[in-house]
XYZ file of C-alpha atoms in Angstrom:
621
model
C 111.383 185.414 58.842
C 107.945 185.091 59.738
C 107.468 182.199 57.905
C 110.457 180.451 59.501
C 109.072 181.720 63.109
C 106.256 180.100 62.615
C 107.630 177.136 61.286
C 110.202 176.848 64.401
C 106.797 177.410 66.450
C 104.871 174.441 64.454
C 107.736 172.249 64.961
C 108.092 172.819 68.675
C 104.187 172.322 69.199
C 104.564 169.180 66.766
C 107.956 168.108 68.768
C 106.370 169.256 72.425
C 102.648 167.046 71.074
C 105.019 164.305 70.026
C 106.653 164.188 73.635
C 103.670 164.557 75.810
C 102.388 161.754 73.496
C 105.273 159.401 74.122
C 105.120 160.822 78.005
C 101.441 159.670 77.998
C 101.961 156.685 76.401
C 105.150 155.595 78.467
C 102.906 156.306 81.602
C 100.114 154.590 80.842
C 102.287 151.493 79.534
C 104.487 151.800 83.002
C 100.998 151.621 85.126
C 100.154 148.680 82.379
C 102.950 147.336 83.757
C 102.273 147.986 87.535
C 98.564 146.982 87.160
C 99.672 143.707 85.512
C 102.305 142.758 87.531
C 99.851 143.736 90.732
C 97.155 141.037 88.970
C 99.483 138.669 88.443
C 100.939 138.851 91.796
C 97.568 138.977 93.799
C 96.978 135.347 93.768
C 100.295 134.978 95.085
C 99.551 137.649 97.828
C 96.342 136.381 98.521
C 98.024 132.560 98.697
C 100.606 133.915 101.214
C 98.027 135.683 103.027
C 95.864 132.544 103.335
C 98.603 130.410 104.223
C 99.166 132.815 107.427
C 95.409 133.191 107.915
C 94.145 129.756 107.161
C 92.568 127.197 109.544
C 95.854 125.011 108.955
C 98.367 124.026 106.201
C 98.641 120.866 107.280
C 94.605 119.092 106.236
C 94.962 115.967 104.421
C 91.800 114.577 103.039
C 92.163 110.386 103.457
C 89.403 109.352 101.538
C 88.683 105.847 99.303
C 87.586 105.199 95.683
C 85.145 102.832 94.961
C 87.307 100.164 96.094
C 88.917 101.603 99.477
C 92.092 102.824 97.776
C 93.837 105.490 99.812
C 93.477 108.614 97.592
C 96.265 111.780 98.947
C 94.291 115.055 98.202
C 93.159 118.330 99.630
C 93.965 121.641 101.172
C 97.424 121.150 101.198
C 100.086 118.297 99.652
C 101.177 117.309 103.350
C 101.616 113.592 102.863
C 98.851 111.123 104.962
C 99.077 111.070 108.187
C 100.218 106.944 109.021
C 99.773 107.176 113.161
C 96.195 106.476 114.894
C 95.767 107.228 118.431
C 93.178 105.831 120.493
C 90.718 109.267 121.581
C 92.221 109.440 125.257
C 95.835 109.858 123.844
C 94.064 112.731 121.780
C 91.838 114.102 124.584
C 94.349 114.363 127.530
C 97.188 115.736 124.746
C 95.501 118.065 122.374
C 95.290 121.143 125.410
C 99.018 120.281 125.780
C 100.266 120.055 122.204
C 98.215 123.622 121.479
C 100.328 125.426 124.474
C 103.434 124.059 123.163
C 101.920 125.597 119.499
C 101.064 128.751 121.025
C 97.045 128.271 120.220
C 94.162 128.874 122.758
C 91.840 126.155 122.547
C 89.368 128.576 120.762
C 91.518 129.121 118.302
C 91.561 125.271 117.804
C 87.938 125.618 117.883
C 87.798 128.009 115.144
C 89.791 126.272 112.780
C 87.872 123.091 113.412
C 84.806 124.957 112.480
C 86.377 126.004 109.248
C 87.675 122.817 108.186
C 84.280 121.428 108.867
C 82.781 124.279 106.132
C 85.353 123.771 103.739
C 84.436 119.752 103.543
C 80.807 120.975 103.024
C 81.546 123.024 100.785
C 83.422 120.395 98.940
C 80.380 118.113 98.836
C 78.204 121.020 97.481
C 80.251 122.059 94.917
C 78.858 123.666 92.180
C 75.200 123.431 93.594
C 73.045 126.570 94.498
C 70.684 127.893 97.073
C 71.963 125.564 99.700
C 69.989 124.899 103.010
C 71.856 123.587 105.915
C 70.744 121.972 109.441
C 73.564 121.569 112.356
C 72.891 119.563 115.128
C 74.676 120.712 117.818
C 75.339 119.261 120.875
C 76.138 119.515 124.632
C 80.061 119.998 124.435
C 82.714 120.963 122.141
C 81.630 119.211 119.438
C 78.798 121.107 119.301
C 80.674 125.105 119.498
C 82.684 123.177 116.361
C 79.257 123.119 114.665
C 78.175 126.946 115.655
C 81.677 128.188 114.271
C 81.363 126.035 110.934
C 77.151 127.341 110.738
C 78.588 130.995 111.309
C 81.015 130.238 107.938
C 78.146 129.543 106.296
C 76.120 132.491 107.549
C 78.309 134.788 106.098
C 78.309 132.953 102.752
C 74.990 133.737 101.908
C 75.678 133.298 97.863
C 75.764 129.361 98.791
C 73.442 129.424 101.620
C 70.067 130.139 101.406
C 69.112 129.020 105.013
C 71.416 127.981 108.376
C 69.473 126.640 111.215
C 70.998 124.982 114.308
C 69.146 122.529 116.060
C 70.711 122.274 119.574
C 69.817 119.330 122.027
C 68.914 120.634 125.478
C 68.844 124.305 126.554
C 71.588 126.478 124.074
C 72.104 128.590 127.551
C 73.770 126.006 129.123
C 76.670 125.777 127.153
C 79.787 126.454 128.426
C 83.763 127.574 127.560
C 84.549 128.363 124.304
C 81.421 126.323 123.021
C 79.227 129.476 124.444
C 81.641 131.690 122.770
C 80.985 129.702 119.376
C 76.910 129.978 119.736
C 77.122 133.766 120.690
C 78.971 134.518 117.493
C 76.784 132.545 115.515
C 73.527 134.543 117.209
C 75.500 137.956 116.460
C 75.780 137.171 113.114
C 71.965 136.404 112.553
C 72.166 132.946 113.297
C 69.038 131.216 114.565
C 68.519 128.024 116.935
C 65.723 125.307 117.413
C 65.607 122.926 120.375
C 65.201 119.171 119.230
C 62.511 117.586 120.519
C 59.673 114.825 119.292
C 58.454 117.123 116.946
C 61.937 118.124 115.345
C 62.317 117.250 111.373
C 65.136 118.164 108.903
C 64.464 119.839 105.789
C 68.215 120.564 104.474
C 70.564 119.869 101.648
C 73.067 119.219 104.457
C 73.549 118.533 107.740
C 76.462 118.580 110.021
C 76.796 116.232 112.887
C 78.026 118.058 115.908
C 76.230 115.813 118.328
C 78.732 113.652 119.873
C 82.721 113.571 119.926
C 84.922 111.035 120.867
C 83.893 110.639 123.958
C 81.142 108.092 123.533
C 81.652 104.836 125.871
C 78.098 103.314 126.256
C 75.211 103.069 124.186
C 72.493 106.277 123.157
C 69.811 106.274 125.146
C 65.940 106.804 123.380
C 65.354 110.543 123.332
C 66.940 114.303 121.580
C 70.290 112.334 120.529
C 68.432 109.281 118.908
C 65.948 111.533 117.432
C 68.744 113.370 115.791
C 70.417 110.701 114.041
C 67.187 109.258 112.994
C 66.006 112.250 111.501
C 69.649 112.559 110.006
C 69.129 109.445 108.379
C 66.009 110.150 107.132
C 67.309 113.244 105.299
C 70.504 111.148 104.206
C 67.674 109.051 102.287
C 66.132 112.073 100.436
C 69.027 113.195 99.087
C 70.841 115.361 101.961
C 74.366 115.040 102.329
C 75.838 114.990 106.031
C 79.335 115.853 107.522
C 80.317 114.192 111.017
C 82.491 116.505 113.094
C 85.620 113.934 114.850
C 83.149 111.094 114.225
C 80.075 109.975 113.060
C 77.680 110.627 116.083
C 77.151 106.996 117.594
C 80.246 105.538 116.951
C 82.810 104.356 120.071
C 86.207 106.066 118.431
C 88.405 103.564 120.467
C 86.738 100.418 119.170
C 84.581 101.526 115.971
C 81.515 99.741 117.786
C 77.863 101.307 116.954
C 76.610 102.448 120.380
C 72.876 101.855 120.093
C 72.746 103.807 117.181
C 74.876 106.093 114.671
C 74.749 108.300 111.519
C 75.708 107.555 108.348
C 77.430 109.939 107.028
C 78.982 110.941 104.231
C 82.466 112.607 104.922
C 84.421 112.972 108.807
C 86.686 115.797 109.390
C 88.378 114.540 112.378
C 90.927 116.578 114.490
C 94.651 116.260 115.787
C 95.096 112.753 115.288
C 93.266 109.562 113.460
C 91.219 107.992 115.882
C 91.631 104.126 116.032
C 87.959 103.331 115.861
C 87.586 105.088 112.945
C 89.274 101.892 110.606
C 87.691 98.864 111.900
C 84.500 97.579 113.519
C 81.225 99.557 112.052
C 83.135 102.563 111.899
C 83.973 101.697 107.958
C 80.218 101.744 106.514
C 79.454 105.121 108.709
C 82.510 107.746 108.159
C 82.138 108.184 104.513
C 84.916 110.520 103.320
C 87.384 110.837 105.919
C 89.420 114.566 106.167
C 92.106 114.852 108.626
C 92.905 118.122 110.269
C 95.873 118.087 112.774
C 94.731 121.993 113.789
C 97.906 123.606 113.263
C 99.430 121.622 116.120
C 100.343 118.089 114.179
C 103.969 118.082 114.753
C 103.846 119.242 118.558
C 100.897 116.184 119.162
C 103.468 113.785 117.224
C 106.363 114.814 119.972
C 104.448 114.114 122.651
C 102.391 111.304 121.779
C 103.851 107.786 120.717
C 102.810 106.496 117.488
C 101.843 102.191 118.516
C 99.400 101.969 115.418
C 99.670 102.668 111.943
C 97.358 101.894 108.654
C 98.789 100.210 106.272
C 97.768 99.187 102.677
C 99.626 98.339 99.369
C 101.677 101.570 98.637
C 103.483 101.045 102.072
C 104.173 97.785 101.098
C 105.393 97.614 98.104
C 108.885 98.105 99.112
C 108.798 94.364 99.618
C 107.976 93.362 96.251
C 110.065 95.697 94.220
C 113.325 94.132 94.720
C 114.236 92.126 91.695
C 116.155 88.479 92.257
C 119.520 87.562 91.220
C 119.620 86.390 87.516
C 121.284 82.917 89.476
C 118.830 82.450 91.691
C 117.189 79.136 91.585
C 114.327 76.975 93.279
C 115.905 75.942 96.938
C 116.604 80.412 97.683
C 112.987 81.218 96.769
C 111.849 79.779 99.846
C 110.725 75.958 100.159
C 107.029 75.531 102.057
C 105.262 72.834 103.279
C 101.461 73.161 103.668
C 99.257 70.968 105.547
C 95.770 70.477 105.269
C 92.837 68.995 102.948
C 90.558 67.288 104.618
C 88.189 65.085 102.876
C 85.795 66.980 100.604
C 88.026 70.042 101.444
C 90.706 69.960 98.696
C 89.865 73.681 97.723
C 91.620 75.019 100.347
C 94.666 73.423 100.625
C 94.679 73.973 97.223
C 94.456 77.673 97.294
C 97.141 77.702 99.956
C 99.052 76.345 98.155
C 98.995 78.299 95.060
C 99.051 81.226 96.576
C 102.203 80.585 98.045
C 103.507 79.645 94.274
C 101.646 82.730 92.927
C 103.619 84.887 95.576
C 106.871 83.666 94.769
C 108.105 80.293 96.403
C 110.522 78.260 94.756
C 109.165 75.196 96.587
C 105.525 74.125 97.753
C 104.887 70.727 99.291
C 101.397 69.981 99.998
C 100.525 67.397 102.897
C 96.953 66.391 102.824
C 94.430 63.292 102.744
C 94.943 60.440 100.649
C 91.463 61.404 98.950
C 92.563 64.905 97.880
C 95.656 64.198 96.153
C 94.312 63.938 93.064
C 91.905 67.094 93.268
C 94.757 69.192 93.848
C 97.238 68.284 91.641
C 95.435 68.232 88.465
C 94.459 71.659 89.231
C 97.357 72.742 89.947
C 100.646 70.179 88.685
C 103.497 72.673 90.041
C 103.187 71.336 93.252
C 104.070 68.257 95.669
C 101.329 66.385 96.591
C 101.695 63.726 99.554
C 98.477 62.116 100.093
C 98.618 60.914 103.868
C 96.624 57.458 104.430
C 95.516 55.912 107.765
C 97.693 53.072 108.661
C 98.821 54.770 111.778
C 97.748 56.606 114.055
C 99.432 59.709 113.025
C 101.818 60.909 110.449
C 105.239 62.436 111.420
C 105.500 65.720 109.687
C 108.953 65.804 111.358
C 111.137 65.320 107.847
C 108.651 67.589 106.172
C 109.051 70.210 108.137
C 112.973 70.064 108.756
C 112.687 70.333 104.923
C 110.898 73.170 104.905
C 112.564 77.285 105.097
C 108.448 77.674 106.724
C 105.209 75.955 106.907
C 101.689 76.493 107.606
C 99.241 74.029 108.881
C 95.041 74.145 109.164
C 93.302 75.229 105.819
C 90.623 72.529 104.999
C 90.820 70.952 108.474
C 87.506 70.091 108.940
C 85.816 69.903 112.364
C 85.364 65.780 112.726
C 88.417 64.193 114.235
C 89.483 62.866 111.238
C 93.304 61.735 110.491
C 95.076 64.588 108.720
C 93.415 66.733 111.822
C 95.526 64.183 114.815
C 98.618 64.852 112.383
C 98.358 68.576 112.934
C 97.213 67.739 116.295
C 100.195 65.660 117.146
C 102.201 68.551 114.871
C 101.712 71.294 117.169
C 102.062 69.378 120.624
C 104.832 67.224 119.893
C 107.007 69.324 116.701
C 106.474 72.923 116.710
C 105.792 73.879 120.420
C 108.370 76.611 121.280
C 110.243 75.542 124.678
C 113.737 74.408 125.336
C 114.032 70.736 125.565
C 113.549 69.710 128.985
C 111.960 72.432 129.988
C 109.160 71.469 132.366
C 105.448 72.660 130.725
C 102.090 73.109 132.158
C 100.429 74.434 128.907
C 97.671 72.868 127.303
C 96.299 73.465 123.684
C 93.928 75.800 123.252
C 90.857 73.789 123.025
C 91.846 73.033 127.103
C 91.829 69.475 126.816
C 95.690 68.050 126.673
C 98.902 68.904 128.066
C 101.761 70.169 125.504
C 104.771 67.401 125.545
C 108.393 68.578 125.515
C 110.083 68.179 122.454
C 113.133 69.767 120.559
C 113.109 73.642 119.879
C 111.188 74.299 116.617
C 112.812 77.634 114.728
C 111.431 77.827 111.834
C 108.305 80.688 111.191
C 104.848 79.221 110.740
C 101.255 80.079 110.524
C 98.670 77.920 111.625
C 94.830 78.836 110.322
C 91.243 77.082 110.286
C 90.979 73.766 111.973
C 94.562 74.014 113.373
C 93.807 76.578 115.712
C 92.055 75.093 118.782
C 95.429 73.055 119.110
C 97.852 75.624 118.864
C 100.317 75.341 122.545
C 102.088 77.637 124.480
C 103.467 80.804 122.773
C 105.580 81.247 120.053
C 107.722 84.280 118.480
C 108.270 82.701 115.341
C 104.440 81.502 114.599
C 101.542 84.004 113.050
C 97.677 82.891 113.973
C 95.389 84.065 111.499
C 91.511 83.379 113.287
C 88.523 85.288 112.141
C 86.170 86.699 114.649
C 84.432 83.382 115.126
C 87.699 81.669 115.618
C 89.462 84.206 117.899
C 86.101 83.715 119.601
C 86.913 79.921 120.794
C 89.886 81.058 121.588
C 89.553 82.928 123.780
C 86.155 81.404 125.359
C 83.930 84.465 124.049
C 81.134 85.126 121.906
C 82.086 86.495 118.568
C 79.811 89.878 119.555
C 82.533 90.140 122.238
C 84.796 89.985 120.141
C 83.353 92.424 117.545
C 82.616 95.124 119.703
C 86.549 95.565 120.843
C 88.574 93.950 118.249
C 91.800 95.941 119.481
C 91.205 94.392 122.678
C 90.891 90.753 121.162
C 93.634 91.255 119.238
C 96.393 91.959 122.347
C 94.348 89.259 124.471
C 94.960 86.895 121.712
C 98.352 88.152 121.658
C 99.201 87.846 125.479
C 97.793 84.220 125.324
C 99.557 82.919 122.040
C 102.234 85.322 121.523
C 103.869 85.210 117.827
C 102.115 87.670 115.212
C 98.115 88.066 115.680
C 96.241 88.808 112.363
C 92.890 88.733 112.975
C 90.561 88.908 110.095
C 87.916 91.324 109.383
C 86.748 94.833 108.353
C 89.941 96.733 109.132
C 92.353 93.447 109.663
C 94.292 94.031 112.864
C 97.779 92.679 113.316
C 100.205 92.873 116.222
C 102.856 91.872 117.692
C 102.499 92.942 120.934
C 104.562 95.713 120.526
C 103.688 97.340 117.086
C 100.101 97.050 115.821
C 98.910 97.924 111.842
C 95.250 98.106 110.670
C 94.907 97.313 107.394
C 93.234 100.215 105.445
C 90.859 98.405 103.117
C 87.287 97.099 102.770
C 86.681 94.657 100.062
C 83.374 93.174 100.325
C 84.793 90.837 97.271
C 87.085 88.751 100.104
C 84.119 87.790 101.937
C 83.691 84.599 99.881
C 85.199 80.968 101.278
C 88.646 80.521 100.130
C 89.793 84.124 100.812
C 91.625 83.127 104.117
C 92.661 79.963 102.769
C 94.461 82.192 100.545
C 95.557 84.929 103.050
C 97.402 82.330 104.653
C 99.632 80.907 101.581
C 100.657 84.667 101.096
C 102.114 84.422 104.531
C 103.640 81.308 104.589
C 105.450 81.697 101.122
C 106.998 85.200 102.381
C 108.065 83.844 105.645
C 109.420 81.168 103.414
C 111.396 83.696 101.453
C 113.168 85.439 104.636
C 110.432 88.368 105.541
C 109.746 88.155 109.337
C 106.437 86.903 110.558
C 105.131 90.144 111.555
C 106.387 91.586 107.819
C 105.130 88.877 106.215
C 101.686 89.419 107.632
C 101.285 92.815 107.085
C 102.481 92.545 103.807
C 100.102 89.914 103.156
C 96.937 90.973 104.628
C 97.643 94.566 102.402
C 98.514 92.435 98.934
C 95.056 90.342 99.175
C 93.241 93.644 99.782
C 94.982 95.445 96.901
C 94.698 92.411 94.246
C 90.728 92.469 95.343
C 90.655 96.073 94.366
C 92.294 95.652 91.442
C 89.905 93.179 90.302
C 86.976 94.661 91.521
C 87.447 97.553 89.460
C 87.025 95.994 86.132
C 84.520 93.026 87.524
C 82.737 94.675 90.744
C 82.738 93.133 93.866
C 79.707 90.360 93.807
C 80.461 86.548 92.264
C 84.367 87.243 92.984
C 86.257 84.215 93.909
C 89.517 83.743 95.333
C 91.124 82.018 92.617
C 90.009 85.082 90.211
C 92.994 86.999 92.368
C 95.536 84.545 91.767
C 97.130 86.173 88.953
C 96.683 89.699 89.610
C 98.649 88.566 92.827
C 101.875 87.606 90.835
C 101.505 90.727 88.625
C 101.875 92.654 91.968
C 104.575 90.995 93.363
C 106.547 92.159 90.425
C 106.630 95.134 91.494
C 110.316 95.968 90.291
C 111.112 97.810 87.221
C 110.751 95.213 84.377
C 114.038 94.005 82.508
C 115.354 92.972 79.580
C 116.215 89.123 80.281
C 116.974 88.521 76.772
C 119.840 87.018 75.377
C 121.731 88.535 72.460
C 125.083 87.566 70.457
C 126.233 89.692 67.825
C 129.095 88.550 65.884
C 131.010 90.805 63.986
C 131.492 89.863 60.164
């Protein structure tokens, strides 16, 4: 008996040890279980929590490779923004658009500071011991850079040392840009007053000096110290953020005012500024982040969108639908060029491949007697009619009735040679667009002859180069294509007029001329009078002779093949950019001539899925 009590006793400790055992283990595995599916799920928490915390979930980072290529990264996968505003559309709306968002404007401060930290911590990535210098300024730009030097304050395993340099006395800020330098002082923070002696000794700097505001050029003293001294640390190694816009430049026109930093990434706020695409503005923004400050979609209500960048990608819709397996030479457009000069065969003859390259069915070429042969041995696709001098003009009237468009000027020299009274005679007598009968008082645009009456012209046309200075009247259905030099003489300025508001030349142009404007440059600008496009892209490669010459065959041969003129240009001035790029990748962007982009042009046209266009009979045995 004994022996079986104990044995009943063994057993029951055994069974009891066995238990607690599997107890034990089944608690530890369940808190195994809690504890991992806690880790797992912190990012997630953490994720949601930043997404309600954050500075904003809507920051796109615009940026360009080595070749100016749009690149759609960042904090968030929001899509680009597409709209620019000029900085008074932002300025009077952003107070407005933050109400309607429920935001103070310090909290719109605050996040700006942020996203201002987070794109210098993105330049810094992965270094150590980092010493930053803010230059602060008078306004809100400045409280922008206290709230972005108090980030980095309080990330003191990056940051070895935070100075901000203010210009004038810090006490006399005011609004929430006081608020912004008090919490930077509370947290440790410590400010110098630049003055002649002032030097920067930093890995980066952030320029808070100016905002969008800038009209008129920096006067010598703390602000052109600054950016001097910004520069100089630029060219020891230091990297610098802009805050809105690189201090210096005129955000409505991209103009340098006197003088402006260089820097290496933007983080501008609400809204792309306009000036921030064209002029200067393209060799001083660097990186360009865009952070709409949590109140994007109540700016975009309130606010009408009138310009847009453009480049390939929102092209390409044009050149990805595929023909009909009947279609033939006379429905791909037919074009007639005009142009070719004596000793300037090149560029009618890049005109006019380019409008073969881009797809015409059809290309006639009109040009001096002396060029004929020039062209067509390069080049034995097209229709050469060599023009000779027996009279006193030549009647492009058949030509042109032939034609589904045509473009006149590339290679027109400056004499007053023959082929140049044809175009001459072209544009006053052919093409001018009034009703028959209509009485006229315009002259060309050289100022020296009246336009005649003749029949309605309705077919679209471009006229480039020497053609210009006798373009008449205005015309819906015609696209002008001047550089700044040209849309100088047009419009009776100097070119550094010209330069310094290119917007502005642009609508005078257009409210002279009418038709499509594209005027050439950094940032191309093209309008209509109603809708205007900057082209986002930067190719030093195009700036080699030739490069408008073909610009302008692209045109022509789409307006040829049914696009409408403003379409066509847009379309155009983004495909010439794009095959540049693609070039320049492999070759770089020195030595680059027009004709190298020729074929890379017809592999982007065919831009439709590729198909089978083979031919196959099987016969059944």
């Amino acid at each position: 008996v004994c022996v079986c009590v104990c044995g009943c006793i063994c057993v029951c400790v055994c069974v009891c040890c066995i238990l607690v055992c599997l107890m034990d283990l089944c608690g530890h595995s369940v808190l195994l279980l809690i504890s991992c599916a806690v880790f797992l799920s912190s990012p997630i928490l953490f994720n949601n929590f930043s997404e309600q915390n954050t500075s904003s979930s809507s920051t796109f980072l615009v940026t360009k490779d080595a070749h100016d290529n749009i690149i759609m990264n960042a904090f968030s996968t929001t899509p680009i923004p597409r709209c620019v505003y000029s900085c008074a559309q932002v300025m009077s709306n952003e107070k407005r658009a933050a109400e309607l968002a429920g935001f103070s404007m310090w909290q719109l401060m605050s996040i700006a500071g942020e996203a201002v930290f987070k794109a210098v911590c993105r330049l810094v990535h992965g270094e150590e011991n980092v010493s930053l210098t803010v230059l602060a300024g008078k306004g809100n730009n400045g409280g922008d850079g206290y709230v972005a030097a108090t980030h980095a304050l309080q990330s003191s395993a990056l940051f070895k040392s935070v100075v901000v340099a203010q210009i004038g006395d810090p006490s006399n800020l005011k609004g929430d840009a006081a608020t912004a330098r008090d919490n930077y002082v509370n947290a440790g923070g410590k400010i110098e007053i630049i003055d002649d002696t002032f030097q920067i000794k930093a890995d980066v700097v952030i320029d808070a000096l100016f905002g969008t505001g800038l009209d008129r050029d920096i006067r010598q003293g703390p602000f052109t110290i600054a950016i001097e001294q910004a520069q100089r640390a630029k060219e020891k190694g230091a990297h610098i953020v802009s805050v809105d816009i690189p201090s210096g430049i005129n955000g409505n026109t991209g103009k340098v005012m006197g003088t402006a930093v260089c820097a290496d990434a933007t983080v501008t706020f609400i809204g792309l500024k306009q000036g921030l695409f064209t002029g200067d503005a393209p060799s001083h923004i660097g990186k360009l982040f865009c952070e709409d400050l949590n109140v994007g979609k109540e700016f975009s209500a309130i606010v009408p969108c009138n310009i847009e960048i453009v480049n390939f990608e929102t092209q390409k819709h044009f050149f990805s639908q595929q023909r009909p397996l009947t279609s033939f030479k006379s429905r791909n457009g037919k074009v007639v060029v005009v142009g070719g000069d004596e000793g300037f065969s090149g560029a009618i003859r890049m005109t006019a491949e380019a409008c073969l390259r881009a797809g015409s069915g059809l290309v006639k070429v009109i040009t001096d007697r002396s060029s004929v042969a020039s062209v067509l041995s390069g080049r034995p696709e097209l229709m050469v009619k060599g023009v000779h001098h027996e009279k006193e003009v030549y009647d492009l009237t058949g030509d042109i009735e032939w034609s589904t468009a045509f473009a006149l000027g590339p290679g027109i020299g400056s004499s007053e040679s023959f082929l140049e009274r044809t175009v001459q005679s072209a544009l006053q007598n052919i093409v001018f667009d009034i009703e028959k009968g209509e009485e006229d008082d315009s002259v060309s645009a050289e100022g020296d002859q009246k336009c005649k009456k003749k029949k309605h012209n309705r077919r679209n046309y471009v006229v480039d180069a020497g053609a210009l200075k006798y373009i008449c009247g205005t015309a819906d259905n015609r696209v002008i294509t001047p550089h700044p030099g040209e849309a100088a003489g047009l419009l009776n300025k100097s070119v550094k007029e010209v330069e310094s508001d290119r917007f502005a030349a642009a609508k005078e142009l257009h409210e002279k001329f009418g038709g499509v404007i594209l005027l050439k440059g950094a940032g191309t600008i093209i309008t209509d009078g109603e809708r205007t496009r900057i082209v986002f892209g930067y190719n030093p490669a195009l700036g080699v002779g030739g490069s408008g010459d073909t610009l302008t065959g692209l045109i022509v041969s789409l307006l040829g093949q049914g696009l409408s003129p403003f379409d066509a240009a847009v379309a155009s001035a983004c495909l010439s950019v794009e095959a540049a790029n693609v070039y320049s990748r492999e070759h770089g962007e020195v030595g680059v001539l027009p004709s190298d982009l020729l074929p890379i042009i017809t592999r982007l046209v065919n831009s439709s899925p590729k198909r089978d266009l083979s031919t196959h009979i099987r016969t059944e045995q």
